[in-house]
Amino acid sequence: QVVESGGGLVQRGGSLRLSCAASGHTFTSTAMGWFRQAPGKEREFVAAFWFGGNKVYADSVKGRFTVSSDNAKNTLNLQMNSLKPEDTAVYYCAARSSALPATLRLVLDYEYWGQGTQVTVSS
């Protein structure tokens, strides 16, 4: 089970912090990531974290969003600063168990998904 928390409504320029925890599995995540999906659009990559320290970001959020882990595999946080109305979407957390190389930017790179949490940025 993958569970997200921390979504909500914020004004342009504001900040939100999303958290995610994967539990109930007999595996340890090798990586976790965040995706988002706005109405009428495809799910898109936001950021990801290899539990060896490497972080990956979409160009649209680089410099504004920071992904981190609480020193525990199977957890992931997303600090979102300088939020824009175009960041409005349902944000999904995903977990990967495979240790094989991957870009972490594709939906297919992950086996486990949360139900999503709504982030709304007003103008």
PDB file of C-alpha atoms in Angstrom:
ATOM      1  CA  GLN A   1       0.000   0.000   0.000  1.00  0.00           C
ATOM      2  CA  VAL A   2       1.254   3.454  -0.956  1.00  0.00           C
ATOM      3  CA  VAL A   3      -0.350   6.407   0.836  1.00  0.00           C
ATOM      4  CA  GLU A   4       0.120  10.106   0.108  1.00  0.00           C
ATOM      5  CA  SER A   5      -0.648  13.011   2.410  1.00  0.00           C
ATOM      6  CA  GLY A   6      -0.227  16.768   2.525  1.00  0.00           C
ATOM      7  CA  GLY A   7      -2.184  18.080  -0.422  1.00  0.00           C
ATOM      8  CA  GLY A   8      -4.402  21.122  -0.237  1.00  0.00           C
ATOM      9  CA  LEU A   9      -5.176  24.609  -1.493  1.00  0.00           C
ATOM     10  CA  VAL A  10      -2.492  27.294  -1.622  1.00  0.00           C
ATOM     11  CA  GLN A  11      -2.064  30.667  -3.293  1.00  0.00           C
ATOM     12  CA  ARG A  12       0.382  31.385  -6.069  1.00  0.00           C
ATOM     13  CA  GLY A  13       3.903  31.597  -4.671  1.00  0.00           C
ATOM     14  CA  GLY A  14       3.049  29.497  -1.650  1.00  0.00           C
ATOM     15  CA  SER A  15       4.453  26.194  -0.449  1.00  0.00           C
ATOM     16  CA  LEU A  16       3.188  22.705   0.307  1.00  0.00           C
ATOM     17  CA  ARG A  17       4.877  19.535   1.502  1.00  0.00           C
ATOM     18  CA  LEU A  18       3.684  16.136   0.348  1.00  0.00           C
ATOM     19  CA  SER A  19       4.606  12.910   2.092  1.00  0.00           C
ATOM     20  CA  CYS A  20       4.346   9.313   1.008  1.00  0.00           C
ATOM     21  CA  ALA A  21       4.799   5.979   2.732  1.00  0.00           C
ATOM     22  CA  ALA A  22       4.800   2.504   1.226  1.00  0.00           C
ATOM     23  CA  SER A  23       3.924  -0.266   3.652  1.00  0.00           C
ATOM     24  CA  GLY A  24       2.651  -3.790   3.789  1.00  0.00           C
ATOM     25  CA  HIS A  25       5.016  -5.105   1.136  1.00  0.00           C
ATOM     26  CA  THR A  26       7.692  -7.730   1.483  1.00  0.00           C
ATOM     27  CA  PHE A  27      10.167  -5.639  -0.424  1.00  0.00           C
ATOM     28  CA  THR A  28      12.318  -2.619   0.152  1.00  0.00           C
ATOM     29  CA  SER A  29      11.922   0.128  -2.395  1.00  0.00           C
ATOM     30  CA  THR A  30      14.914   0.880  -4.572  1.00  0.00           C
ATOM     31  CA  ALA A  31      13.337   4.140  -5.690  1.00  0.00           C
ATOM     32  CA  MET A  32      10.208   6.204  -5.270  1.00  0.00           C
ATOM     33  CA  GLY A  33       8.763   8.973  -7.342  1.00  0.00           C
ATOM     34  CA  TRP A  34       6.091  11.624  -7.681  1.00  0.00           C
ATOM     35  CA  PHE A  35       3.873  12.102 -10.708  1.00  0.00           C
ATOM     36  CA  ARG A  36       0.959  14.437 -11.293  1.00  0.00           C
ATOM     37  CA  GLN A  37      -2.109  14.494 -13.481  1.00  0.00           C
ATOM     38  CA  ALA A  38      -4.169  17.553 -14.322  1.00  0.00           C
ATOM     39  CA  PRO A  39      -7.729  17.249 -15.704  1.00  0.00           C
ATOM     40  CA  GLY A  40      -7.691  16.163 -19.335  1.00  0.00           C
ATOM     41  CA  LYS A  41      -3.950  15.558 -19.353  1.00  0.00           C
ATOM     42  CA  GLU A  42      -1.703  12.531 -19.113  1.00  0.00           C
ATOM     43  CA  ARG A  43       0.117  11.614 -15.939  1.00  0.00           C
ATOM     44  CA  GLU A  44       3.493  13.333 -15.944  1.00  0.00           C
ATOM     45  CA  PHE A  45       6.729  12.842 -14.053  1.00  0.00           C
ATOM     46  CA  VAL A  46       7.605  15.337 -11.309  1.00  0.00           C
ATOM     47  CA  ALA A  47      10.540  14.031  -9.259  1.00  0.00           C
ATOM     48  CA  ALA A  48      12.130  10.803  -8.067  1.00  0.00           C
ATOM     49  CA  PHE A  49      14.641   9.512  -5.567  1.00  0.00           C
ATOM     50  CA  TRP A  50      16.944   6.521  -5.884  1.00  0.00           C
ATOM     51  CA  PHE A  51      17.674   5.194  -2.389  1.00  0.00           C
ATOM     52  CA  GLY A  52      21.360   5.491  -3.092  1.00  0.00           C
ATOM     53  CA  GLY A  53      21.063   9.242  -3.130  1.00  0.00           C
ATOM     54  CA  ASN A  54      20.400  10.246  -6.735  1.00  0.00           C
ATOM     55  CA  LYS A  55      17.517  12.607  -7.364  1.00  0.00           C
ATOM     56  CA  VAL A  56      15.765  13.295 -10.650  1.00  0.00           C
ATOM     57  CA  TYR A  57      13.506  16.265 -11.470  1.00  0.00           C
ATOM     58  CA  ALA A  58      11.292  17.346 -14.318  1.00  0.00           C
ATOM     59  CA  ASP A  59      12.479  20.583 -15.901  1.00  0.00           C
ATOM     60  CA  SER A  60       9.192  22.265 -15.008  1.00  0.00           C
ATOM     61  CA  VAL A  61       9.821  21.901 -11.257  1.00  0.00           C
ATOM     62  CA  LYS A  62      13.618  22.062 -11.052  1.00  0.00           C
ATOM     63  CA  GLY A  63      14.702  24.716  -8.567  1.00  0.00           C
ATOM     64  CA  ARG A  64      11.244  24.902  -6.966  1.00  0.00           C
ATOM     65  CA  PHE A  65      10.571  21.339  -5.778  1.00  0.00           C
ATOM     66  CA  THR A  66      12.821  19.178  -3.589  1.00  0.00           C
ATOM     67  CA  VAL A  67      12.442  15.450  -3.067  1.00  0.00           C
ATOM     68  CA  SER A  68      13.793  13.766   0.056  1.00  0.00           C
ATOM     69  CA  SER A  69      13.488  10.705   2.241  1.00  0.00           C
ATOM     70  CA  ASP A  70      13.306  10.466   6.036  1.00  0.00           C
ATOM     71  CA  ASN A  71      16.295   8.101   6.116  1.00  0.00           C
ATOM     72  CA  ALA A  72      13.872   5.223   5.762  1.00  0.00           C
ATOM     73  CA  LYS A  73      13.273   3.370   2.587  1.00  0.00           C
ATOM     74  CA  ASN A  74       9.670   3.281   1.538  1.00  0.00           C
ATOM     75  CA  THR A  75       9.131   6.933   2.480  1.00  0.00           C
ATOM     76  CA  LEU A  76       9.346  10.000   0.281  1.00  0.00           C
ATOM     77  CA  ASN A  77       8.660  13.700   0.703  1.00  0.00           C
ATOM     78  CA  LEU A  78       8.123  16.465  -1.847  1.00  0.00           C
ATOM     79  CA  GLN A  79       8.688  20.048  -0.753  1.00  0.00           C
ATOM     80  CA  MET A  80       7.003  22.351  -3.250  1.00  0.00           C
ATOM     81  CA  ASN A  81       7.905  26.043  -3.194  1.00  0.00           C
ATOM     82  CA  SER A  82       6.991  28.973  -5.458  1.00  0.00           C
ATOM     83  CA  LEU A  83       3.882  27.144  -6.557  1.00  0.00           C
ATOM     84  CA  LYS A  84       2.129  28.193  -9.749  1.00  0.00           C
ATOM     85  CA  PRO A  85      -1.457  27.641 -10.918  1.00  0.00           C
ATOM     86  CA  GLU A  86      -0.101  25.253 -13.552  1.00  0.00           C
ATOM     87  CA  ASP A  87       1.124  22.991 -10.718  1.00  0.00           C
ATOM     88  CA  THR A  88      -2.523  22.234  -9.917  1.00  0.00           C
ATOM     89  CA  ALA A  89      -3.078  18.490 -10.275  1.00  0.00           C
ATOM     90  CA  VAL A  90      -3.586  15.248  -8.435  1.00  0.00           C
ATOM     91  CA  TYR A  91      -0.166  14.167  -7.213  1.00  0.00           C
ATOM     92  CA  TYR A  92       0.642  10.458  -7.116  1.00  0.00           C
ATOM     93  CA  CYS A  93       3.410   8.673  -5.261  1.00  0.00           C
ATOM     94  CA  ALA A  94       4.907   5.509  -6.710  1.00  0.00           C
ATOM     95  CA  ALA A  95       7.362   2.880  -5.516  1.00  0.00           C
ATOM     96  CA  ARG A  96       9.806   0.680  -7.418  1.00  0.00           C
ATOM     97  CA  SER A  97      11.316  -2.591  -6.199  1.00  0.00           C
ATOM     98  CA  SER A  98      13.546  -3.454  -9.144  1.00  0.00           C
ATOM     99  CA  ALA A  99      17.256  -2.611  -8.915  1.00  0.00           C
ATOM    100  CA  LEU A 100      17.652  -2.615 -12.695  1.00  0.00           C
ATOM    101  CA  PRO A 101      18.585   0.711 -14.322  1.00  0.00           C
ATOM    102  CA  ALA A 102      15.687   3.001 -15.145  1.00  0.00           C
ATOM    103  CA  THR A 103      15.127   6.663 -15.870  1.00  0.00           C
ATOM    104  CA  LEU A 104      12.447   6.843 -13.144  1.00  0.00           C
ATOM    105  CA  ARG A 105      10.590   9.253 -15.446  1.00  0.00           C
ATOM    106  CA  LEU A 106       8.124   6.711 -16.803  1.00  0.00           C
ATOM    107  CA  VAL A 107       4.927   5.371 -15.258  1.00  0.00           C
ATOM    108  CA  LEU A 108       6.098   1.866 -16.205  1.00  0.00           C
ATOM    109  CA  ASP A 109       9.211   2.242 -14.027  1.00  0.00           C
ATOM    110  CA  TYR A 110       7.041   1.742 -10.916  1.00  0.00           C
ATOM    111  CA  GLU A 111       5.027  -1.209  -9.629  1.00  0.00           C
ATOM    112  CA  TYR A 112       3.089   0.364  -6.771  1.00  0.00           C
ATOM    113  CA  TRP A 113       0.957   3.499  -6.795  1.00  0.00           C
ATOM    114  CA  GLY A 114      -0.952   5.561  -4.286  1.00  0.00           C
ATOM    115  CA  GLN A 115      -4.462   6.926  -4.730  1.00  0.00           C
ATOM    116  CA  GLY A 116      -3.279  10.500  -5.154  1.00  0.00           C
ATOM    117  CA  THR A 117      -3.651  13.771  -3.280  1.00  0.00           C
ATOM    118  CA  GLN A 118      -5.085  16.980  -4.719  1.00  0.00           C
ATOM    119  CA  VAL A 119      -2.913  20.081  -4.958  1.00  0.00           C
ATOM    120  CA  THR A 120      -4.669  23.277  -6.019  1.00  0.00           C
ATOM    121  CA  VAL A 121      -2.818  26.548  -6.581  1.00  0.00           C
ATOM    122  CA  SER A 122      -5.024  29.603  -6.894  1.00  0.00           C
ATOM    123  CA  SER A 123      -4.059  32.706  -8.817  1.00  0.00           C
TER     124      SER A 123
END
